[in-house]
JSON list of C-alpha atoms in Angstrom, two decimals:
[
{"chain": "A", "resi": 24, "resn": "UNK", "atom": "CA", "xyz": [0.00, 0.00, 0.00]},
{"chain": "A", "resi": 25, "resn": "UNK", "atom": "CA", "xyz": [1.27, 3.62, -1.12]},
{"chain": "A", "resi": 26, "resn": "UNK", "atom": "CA", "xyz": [0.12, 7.20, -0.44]},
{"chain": "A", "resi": 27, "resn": "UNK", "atom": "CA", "xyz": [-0.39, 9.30, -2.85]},
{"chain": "A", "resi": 28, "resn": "UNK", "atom": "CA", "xyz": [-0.02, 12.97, -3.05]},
{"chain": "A", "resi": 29, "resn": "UNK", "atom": "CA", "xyz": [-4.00, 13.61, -2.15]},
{"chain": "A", "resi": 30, "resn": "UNK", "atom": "CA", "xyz": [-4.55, 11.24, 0.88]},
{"chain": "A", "resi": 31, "resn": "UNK", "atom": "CA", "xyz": [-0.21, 12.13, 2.15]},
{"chain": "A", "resi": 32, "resn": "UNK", "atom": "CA", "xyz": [-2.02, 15.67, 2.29]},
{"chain": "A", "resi": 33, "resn": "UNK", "atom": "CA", "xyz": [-4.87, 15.06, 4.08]},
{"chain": "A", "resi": 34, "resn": "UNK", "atom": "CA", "xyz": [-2.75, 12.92, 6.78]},
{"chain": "A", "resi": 35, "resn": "UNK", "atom": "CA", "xyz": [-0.23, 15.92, 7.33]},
{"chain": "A", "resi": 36, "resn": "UNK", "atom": "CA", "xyz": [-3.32, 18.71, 7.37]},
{"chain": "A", "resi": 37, "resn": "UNK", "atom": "CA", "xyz": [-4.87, 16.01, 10.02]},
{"chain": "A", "resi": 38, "resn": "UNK", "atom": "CA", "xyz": [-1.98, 16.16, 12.09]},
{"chain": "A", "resi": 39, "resn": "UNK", "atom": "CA", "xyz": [-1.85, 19.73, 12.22]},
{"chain": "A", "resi": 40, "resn": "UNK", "atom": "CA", "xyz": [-5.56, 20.12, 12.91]},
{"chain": "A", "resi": 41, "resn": "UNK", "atom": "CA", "xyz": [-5.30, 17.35, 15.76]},
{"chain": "A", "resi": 42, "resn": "UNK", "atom": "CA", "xyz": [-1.85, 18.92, 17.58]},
{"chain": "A", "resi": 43, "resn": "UNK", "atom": "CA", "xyz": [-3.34, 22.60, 17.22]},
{"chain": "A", "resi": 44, "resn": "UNK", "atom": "CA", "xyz": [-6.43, 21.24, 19.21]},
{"chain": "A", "resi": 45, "resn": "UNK", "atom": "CA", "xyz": [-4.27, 19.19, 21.74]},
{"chain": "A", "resi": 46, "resn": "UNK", "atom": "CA", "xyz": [-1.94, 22.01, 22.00]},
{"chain": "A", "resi": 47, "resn": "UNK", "atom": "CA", "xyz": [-2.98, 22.47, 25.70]},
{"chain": "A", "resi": 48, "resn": "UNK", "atom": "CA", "xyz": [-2.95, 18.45, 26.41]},
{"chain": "A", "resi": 49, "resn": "UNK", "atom": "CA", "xyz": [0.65, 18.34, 24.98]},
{"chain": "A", "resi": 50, "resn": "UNK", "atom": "CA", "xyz": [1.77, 21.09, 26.81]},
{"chain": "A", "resi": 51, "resn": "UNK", "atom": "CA", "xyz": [0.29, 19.51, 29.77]},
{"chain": "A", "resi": 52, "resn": "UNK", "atom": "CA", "xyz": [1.99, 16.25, 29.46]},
{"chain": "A", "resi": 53, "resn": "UNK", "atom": "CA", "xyz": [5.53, 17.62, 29.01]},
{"chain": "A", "resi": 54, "resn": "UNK", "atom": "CA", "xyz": [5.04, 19.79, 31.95]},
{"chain": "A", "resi": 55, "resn": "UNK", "atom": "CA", "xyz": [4.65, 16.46, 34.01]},
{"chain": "A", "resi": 56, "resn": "UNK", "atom": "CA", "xyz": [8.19, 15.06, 32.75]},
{"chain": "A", "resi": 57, "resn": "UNK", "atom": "CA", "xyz": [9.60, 18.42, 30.80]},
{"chain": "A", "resi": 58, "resn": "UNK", "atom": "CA", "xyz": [9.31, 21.95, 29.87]},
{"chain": "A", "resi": 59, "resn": "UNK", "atom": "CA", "xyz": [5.93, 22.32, 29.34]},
{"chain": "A", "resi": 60, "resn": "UNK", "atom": "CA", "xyz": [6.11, 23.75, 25.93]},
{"chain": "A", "resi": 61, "resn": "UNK", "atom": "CA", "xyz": [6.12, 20.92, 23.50]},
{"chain": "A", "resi": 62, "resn": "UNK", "atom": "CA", "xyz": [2.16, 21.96, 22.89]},
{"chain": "A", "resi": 63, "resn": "UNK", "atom": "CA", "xyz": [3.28, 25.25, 21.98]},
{"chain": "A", "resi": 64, "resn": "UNK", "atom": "CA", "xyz": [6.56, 24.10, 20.29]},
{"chain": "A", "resi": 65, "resn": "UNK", "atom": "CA", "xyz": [4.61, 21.97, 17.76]},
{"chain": "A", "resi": 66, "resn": "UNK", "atom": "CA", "xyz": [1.74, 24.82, 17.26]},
{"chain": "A", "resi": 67, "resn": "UNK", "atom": "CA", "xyz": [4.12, 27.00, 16.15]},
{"chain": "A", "resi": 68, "resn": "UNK", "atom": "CA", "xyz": [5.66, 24.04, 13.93]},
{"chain": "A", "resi": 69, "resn": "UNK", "atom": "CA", "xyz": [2.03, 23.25, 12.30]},
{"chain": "A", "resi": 70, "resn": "UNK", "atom": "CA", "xyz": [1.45, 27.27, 11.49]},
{"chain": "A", "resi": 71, "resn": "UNK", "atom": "CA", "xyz": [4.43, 26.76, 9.92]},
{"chain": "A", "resi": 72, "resn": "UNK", "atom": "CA", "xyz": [3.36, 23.77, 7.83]},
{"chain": "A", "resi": 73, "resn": "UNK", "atom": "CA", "xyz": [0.20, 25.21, 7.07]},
{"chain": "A", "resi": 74, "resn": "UNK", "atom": "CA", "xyz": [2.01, 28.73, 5.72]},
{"chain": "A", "resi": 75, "resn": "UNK", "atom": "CA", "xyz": [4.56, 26.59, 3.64]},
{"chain": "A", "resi": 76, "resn": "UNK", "atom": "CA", "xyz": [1.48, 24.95, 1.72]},
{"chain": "A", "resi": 77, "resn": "UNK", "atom": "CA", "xyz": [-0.48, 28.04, 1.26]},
{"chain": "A", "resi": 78, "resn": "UNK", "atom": "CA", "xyz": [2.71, 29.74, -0.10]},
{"chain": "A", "resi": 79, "resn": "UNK", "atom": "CA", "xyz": [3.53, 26.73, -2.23]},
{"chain": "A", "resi": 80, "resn": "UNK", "atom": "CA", "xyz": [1.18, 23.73, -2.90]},
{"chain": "A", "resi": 81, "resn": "UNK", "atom": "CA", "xyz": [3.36, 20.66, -2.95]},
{"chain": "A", "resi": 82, "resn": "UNK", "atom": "CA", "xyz": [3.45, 18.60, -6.37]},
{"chain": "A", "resi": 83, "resn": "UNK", "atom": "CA", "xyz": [4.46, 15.65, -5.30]},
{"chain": "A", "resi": 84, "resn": "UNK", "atom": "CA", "xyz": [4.66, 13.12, -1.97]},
{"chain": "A", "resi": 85, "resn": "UNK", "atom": "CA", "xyz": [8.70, 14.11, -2.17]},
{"chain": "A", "resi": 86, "resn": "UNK", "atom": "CA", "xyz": [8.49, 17.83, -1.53]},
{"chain": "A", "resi": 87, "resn": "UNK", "atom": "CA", "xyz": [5.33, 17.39, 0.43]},
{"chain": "A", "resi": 88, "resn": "UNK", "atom": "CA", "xyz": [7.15, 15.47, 3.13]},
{"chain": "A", "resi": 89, "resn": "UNK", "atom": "CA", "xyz": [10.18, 17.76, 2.64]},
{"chain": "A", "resi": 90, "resn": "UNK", "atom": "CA", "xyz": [8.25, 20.94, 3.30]},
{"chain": "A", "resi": 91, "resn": "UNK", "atom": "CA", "xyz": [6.74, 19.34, 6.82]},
{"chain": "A", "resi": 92, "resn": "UNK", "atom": "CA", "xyz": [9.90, 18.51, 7.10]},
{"chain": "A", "resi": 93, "resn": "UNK", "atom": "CA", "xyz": [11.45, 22.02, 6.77]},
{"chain": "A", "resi": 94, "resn": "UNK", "atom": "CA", "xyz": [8.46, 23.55, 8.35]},
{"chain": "A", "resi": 95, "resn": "UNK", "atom": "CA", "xyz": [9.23, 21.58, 11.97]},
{"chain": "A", "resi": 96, "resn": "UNK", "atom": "CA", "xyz": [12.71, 21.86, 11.68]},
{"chain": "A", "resi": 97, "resn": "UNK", "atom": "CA", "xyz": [12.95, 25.52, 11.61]},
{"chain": "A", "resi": 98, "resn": "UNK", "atom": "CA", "xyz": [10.16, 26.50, 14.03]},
{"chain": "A", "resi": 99, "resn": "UNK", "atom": "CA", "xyz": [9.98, 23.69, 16.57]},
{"chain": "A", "resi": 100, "resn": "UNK", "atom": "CA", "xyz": [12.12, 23.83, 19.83]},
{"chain": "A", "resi": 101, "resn": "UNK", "atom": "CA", "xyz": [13.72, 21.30, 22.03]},
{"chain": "A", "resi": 102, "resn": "UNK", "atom": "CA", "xyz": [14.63, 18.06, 20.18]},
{"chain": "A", "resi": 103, "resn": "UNK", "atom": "CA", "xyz": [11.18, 17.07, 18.56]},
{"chain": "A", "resi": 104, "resn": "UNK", "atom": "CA", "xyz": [11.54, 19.72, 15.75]},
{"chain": "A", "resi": 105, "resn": "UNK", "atom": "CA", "xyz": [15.33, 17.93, 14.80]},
{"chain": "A", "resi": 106, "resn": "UNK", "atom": "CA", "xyz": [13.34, 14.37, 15.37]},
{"chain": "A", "resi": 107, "resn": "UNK", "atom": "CA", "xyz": [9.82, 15.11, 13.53]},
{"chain": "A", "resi": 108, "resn": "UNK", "atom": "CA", "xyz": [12.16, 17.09, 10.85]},
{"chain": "A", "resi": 109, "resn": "UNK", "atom": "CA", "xyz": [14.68, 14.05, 10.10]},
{"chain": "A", "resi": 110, "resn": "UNK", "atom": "CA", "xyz": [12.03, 11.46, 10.05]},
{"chain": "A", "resi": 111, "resn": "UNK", "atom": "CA", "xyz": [9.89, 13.83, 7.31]},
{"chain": "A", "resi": 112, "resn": "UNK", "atom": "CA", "xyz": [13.33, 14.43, 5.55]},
{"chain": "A", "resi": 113, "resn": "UNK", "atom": "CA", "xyz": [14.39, 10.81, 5.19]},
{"chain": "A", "resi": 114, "resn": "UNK", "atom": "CA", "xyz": [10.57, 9.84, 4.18]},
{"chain": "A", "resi": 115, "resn": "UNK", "atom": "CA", "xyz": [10.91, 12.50, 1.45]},
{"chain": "A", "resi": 116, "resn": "UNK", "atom": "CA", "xyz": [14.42, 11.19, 0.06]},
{"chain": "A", "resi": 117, "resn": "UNK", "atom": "CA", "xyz": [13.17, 7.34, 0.13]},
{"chain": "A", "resi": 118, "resn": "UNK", "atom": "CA", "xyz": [9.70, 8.16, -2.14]},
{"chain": "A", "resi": 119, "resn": "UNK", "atom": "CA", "xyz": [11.75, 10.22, -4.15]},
{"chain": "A", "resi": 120, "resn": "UNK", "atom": "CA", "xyz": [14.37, 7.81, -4.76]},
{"chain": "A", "resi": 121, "resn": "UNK", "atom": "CA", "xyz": [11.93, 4.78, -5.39]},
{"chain": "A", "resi": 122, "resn": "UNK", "atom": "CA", "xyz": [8.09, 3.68, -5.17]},
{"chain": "A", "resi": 123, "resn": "UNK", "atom": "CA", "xyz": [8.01, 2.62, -1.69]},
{"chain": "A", "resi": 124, "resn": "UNK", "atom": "CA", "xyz": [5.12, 0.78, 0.16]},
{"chain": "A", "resi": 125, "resn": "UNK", "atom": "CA", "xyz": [3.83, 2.72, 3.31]},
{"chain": "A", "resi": 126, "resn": "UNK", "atom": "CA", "xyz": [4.80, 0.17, 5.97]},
{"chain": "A", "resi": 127, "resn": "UNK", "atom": "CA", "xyz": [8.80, 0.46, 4.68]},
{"chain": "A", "resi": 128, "resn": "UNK", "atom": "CA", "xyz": [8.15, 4.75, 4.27]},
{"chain": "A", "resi": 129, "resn": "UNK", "atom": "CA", "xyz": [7.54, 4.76, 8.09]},
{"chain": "A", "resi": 130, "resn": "UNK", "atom": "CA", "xyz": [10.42, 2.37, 9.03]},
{"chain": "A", "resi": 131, "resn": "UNK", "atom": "CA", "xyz": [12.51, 4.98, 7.06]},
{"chain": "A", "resi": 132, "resn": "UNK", "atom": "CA", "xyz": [10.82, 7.64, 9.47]},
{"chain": "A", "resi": 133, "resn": "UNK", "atom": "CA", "xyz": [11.45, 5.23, 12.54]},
{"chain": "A", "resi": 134, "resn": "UNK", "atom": "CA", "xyz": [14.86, 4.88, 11.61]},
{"chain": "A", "resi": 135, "resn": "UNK", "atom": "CA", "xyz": [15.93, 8.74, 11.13]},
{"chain": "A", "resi": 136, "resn": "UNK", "atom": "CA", "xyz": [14.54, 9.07, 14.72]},
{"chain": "A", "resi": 137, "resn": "UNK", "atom": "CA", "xyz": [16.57, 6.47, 16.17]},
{"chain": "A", "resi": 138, "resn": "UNK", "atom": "CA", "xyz": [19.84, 7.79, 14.16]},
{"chain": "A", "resi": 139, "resn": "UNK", "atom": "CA", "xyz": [18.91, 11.08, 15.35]},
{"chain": "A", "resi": 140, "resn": "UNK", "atom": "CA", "xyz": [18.16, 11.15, 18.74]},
{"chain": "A", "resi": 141, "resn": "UNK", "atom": "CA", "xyz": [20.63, 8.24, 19.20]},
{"chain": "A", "resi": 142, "resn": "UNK", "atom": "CA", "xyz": [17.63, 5.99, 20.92]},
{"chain": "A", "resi": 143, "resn": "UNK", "atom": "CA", "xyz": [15.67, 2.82, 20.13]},
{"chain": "A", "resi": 144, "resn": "UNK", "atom": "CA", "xyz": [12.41, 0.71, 21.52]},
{"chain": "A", "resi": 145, "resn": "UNK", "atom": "CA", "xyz": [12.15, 1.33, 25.51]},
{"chain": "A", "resi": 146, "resn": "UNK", "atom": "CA", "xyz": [13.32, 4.50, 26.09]},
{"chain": "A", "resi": 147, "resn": "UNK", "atom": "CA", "xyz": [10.29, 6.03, 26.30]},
{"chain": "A", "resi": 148, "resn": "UNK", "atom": "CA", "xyz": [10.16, 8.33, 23.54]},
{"chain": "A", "resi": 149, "resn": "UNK", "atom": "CA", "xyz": [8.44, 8.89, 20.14]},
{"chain": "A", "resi": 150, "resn": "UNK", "atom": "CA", "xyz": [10.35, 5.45, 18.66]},
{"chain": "A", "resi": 151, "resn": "UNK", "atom": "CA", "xyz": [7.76, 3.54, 21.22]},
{"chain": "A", "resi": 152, "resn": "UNK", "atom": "CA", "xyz": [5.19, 4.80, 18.92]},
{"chain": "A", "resi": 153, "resn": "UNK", "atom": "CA", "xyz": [7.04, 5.17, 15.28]},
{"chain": "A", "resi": 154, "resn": "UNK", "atom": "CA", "xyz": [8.20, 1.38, 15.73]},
{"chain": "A", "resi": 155, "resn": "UNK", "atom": "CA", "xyz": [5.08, -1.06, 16.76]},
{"chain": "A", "resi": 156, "resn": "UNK", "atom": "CA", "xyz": [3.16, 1.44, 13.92]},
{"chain": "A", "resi": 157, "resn": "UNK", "atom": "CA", "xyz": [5.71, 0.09, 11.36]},
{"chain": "A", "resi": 158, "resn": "UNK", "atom": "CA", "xyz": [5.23, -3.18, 12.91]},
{"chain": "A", "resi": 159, "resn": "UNK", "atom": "CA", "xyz": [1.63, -3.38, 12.42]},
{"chain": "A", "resi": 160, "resn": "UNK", "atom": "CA", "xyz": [1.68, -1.92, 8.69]},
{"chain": "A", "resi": 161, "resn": "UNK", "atom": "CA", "xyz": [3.87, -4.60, 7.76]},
{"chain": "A", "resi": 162, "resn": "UNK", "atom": "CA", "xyz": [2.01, -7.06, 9.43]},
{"chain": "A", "resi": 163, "resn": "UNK", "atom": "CA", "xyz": [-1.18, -5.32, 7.78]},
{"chain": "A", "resi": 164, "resn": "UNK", "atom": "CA", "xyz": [-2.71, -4.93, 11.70]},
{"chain": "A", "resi": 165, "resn": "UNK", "atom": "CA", "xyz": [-2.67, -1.36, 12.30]},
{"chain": "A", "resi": 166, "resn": "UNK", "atom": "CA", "xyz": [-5.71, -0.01, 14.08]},
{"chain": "A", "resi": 167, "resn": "UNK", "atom": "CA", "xyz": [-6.20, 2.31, 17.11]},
{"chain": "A", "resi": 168, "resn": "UNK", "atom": "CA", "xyz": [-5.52, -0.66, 18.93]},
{"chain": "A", "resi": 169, "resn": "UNK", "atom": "CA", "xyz": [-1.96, -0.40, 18.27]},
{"chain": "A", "resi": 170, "resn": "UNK", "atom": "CA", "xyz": [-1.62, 3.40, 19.07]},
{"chain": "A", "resi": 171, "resn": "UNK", "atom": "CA", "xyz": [-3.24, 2.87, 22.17]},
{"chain": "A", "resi": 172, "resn": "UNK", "atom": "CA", "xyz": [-1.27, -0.65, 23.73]},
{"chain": "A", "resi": 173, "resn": "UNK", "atom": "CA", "xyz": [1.98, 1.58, 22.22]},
{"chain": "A", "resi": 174, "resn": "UNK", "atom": "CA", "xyz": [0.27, 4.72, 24.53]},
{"chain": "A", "resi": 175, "resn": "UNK", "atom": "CA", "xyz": [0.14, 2.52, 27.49]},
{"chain": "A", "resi": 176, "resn": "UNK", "atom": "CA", "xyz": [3.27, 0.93, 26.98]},
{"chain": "A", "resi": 177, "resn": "UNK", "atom": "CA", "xyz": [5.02, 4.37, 27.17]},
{"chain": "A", "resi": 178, "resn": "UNK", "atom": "CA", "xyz": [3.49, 5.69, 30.07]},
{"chain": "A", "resi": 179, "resn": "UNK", "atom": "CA", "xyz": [5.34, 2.60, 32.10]},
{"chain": "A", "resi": 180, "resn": "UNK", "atom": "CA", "xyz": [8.54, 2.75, 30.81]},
{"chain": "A", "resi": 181, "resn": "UNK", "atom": "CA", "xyz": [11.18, 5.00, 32.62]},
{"chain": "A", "resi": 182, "resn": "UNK", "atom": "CA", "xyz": [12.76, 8.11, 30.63]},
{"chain": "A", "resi": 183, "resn": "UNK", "atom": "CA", "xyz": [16.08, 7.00, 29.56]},
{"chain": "A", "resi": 184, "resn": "UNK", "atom": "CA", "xyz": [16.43, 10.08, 27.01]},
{"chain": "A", "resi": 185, "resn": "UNK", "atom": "CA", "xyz": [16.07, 13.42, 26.80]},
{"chain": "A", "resi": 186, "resn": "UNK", "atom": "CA", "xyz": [15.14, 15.95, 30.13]},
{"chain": "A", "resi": 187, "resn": "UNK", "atom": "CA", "xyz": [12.26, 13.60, 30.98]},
{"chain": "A", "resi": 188, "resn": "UNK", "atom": "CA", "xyz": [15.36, 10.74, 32.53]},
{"chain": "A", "resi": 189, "resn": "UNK", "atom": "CA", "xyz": [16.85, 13.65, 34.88]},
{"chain": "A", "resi": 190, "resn": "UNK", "atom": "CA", "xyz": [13.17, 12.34, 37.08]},
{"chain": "A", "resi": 191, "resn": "UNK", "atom": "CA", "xyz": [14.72, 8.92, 36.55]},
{"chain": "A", "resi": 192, "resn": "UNK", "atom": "CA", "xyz": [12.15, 6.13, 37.94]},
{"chain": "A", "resi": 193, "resn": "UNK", "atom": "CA", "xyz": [9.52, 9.29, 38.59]},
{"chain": "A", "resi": 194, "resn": "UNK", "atom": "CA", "xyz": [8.95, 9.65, 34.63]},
{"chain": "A", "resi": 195, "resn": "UNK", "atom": "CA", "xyz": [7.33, 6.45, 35.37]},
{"chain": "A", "resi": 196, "resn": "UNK", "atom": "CA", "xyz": [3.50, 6.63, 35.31]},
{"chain": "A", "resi": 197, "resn": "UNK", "atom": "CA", "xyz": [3.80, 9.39, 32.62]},
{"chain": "A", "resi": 198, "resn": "UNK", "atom": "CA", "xyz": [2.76, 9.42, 28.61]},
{"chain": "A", "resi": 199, "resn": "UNK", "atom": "CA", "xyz": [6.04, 11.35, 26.87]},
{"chain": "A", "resi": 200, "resn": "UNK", "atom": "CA", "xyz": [4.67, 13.88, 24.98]},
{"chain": "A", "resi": 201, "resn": "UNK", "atom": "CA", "xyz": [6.52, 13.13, 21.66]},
{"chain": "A", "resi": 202, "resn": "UNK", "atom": "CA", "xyz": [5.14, 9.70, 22.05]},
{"chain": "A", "resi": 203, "resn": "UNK", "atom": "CA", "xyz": [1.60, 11.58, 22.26]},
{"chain": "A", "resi": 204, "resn": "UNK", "atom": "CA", "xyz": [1.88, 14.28, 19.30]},
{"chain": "A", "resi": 205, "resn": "UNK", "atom": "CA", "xyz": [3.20, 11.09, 17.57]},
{"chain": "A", "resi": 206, "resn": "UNK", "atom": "CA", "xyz": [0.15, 9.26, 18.20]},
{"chain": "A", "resi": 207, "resn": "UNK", "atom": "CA", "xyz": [-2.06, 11.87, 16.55]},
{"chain": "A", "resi": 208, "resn": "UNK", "atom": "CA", "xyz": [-0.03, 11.88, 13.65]},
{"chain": "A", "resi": 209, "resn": "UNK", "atom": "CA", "xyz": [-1.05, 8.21, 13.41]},
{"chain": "A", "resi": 210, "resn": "UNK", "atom": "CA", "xyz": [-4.34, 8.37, 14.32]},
{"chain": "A", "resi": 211, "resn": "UNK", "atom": "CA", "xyz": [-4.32, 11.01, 11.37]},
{"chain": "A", "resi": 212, "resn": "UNK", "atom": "CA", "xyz": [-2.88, 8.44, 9.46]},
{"chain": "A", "resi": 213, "resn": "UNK", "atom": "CA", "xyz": [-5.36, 5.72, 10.06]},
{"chain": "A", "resi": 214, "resn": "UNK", "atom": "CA", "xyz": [-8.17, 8.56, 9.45]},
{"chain": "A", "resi": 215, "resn": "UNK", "atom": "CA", "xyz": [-7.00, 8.30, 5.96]},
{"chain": "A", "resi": 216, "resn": "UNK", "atom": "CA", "xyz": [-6.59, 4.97, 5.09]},
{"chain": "A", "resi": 217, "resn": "UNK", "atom": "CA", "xyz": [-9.98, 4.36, 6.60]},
{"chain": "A", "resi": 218, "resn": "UNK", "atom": "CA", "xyz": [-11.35, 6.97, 4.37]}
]
């Protein structure tokens, strides 16, 4: 399964419509294990997306990923706008470079994350939700369920990354809130697909 240019659009302007009305919730969340801005941090990320299409309409699935890409780079703080931003980037080069399935695009994703952030499965960031989505597109099982039991899963792990492991065993009990914004990006995802 592939996305083309009309249904990779209406995932990203899903996402930004879902984290612009969480923007509170996600702000929330990281102030539990964080700095309380990664609501705000991603807002201003998603006006950015939003102004990069209205300036220029992307023409393909390439420069549409490269723009979000761009887009969260430049205006998101703290290390989700580098993280988002790489994942985007890499997704961009691997459609451009051949006609890739979806389930292998968001491994590509998965993987710039890990690379980039130097973390894997467990550590109780945005890869606990990037990964077991993969998993389940491969496996052609991805539902809500799968956000959700990856949701849980997070909230129990202990912060081994980023300023959420200075609370050590007290990040514990706690979703991460790139793990959250990460969900509605898939829950945007399966939006589409179920369209």
């Amino acid at each position: 399964m592939k996305l083309e240019l009309v249904d990779a659009k209406k995932w990203i302007n899903l996402f930004v419509e879902k984290v612009q009305a969480n923007k509170a919730n996600l702000n929330e969340l990281d102030t539990a294990i964080g700095d309380g801005d990664h609501g705000t941090n991603m807002d201003r990320g998603m006006n950015a997306i939003k102004d990069s299409f209205a300036k220029k309409d992307p023409e393909n699935v390439a420069d549409l990923y490269k723009a979000t890409a761009f887009a969260m780079i430049q205006k998101v703080g703290g290390a989700s706008g580098p993280l988002y931003g790489t994942a985007f980037l890499d997704m961009s080069k691997a459609v451009k470079a051949e006609n890739i399935e979806l389930a292998d695009l968001i491994q590509v994703g998965t993987d710039g994350i890990k690379r980039r952030g130097q973390s894997d499965v467990g550590m109780k960031t945005m890869i606990n939700i990037w990964q077991p989505v993969s998993d389940a597109l491969k496996n052609d099982a991805f539902d809500q369920k799968v956000i959700d039991s990856a949701l849980e899963n997070v909230k129990e792990l202990v912060a081994t990354k980023g300023r959420a492991s200075y609370l050590e065993e007290k990040s514990k009990g706690h979703i991460d809130p790139g793990a959250q914004s990460s969900a509605y990006l898939f829950e945007s995802l399966l939006e589409v697909l179920g369209d």
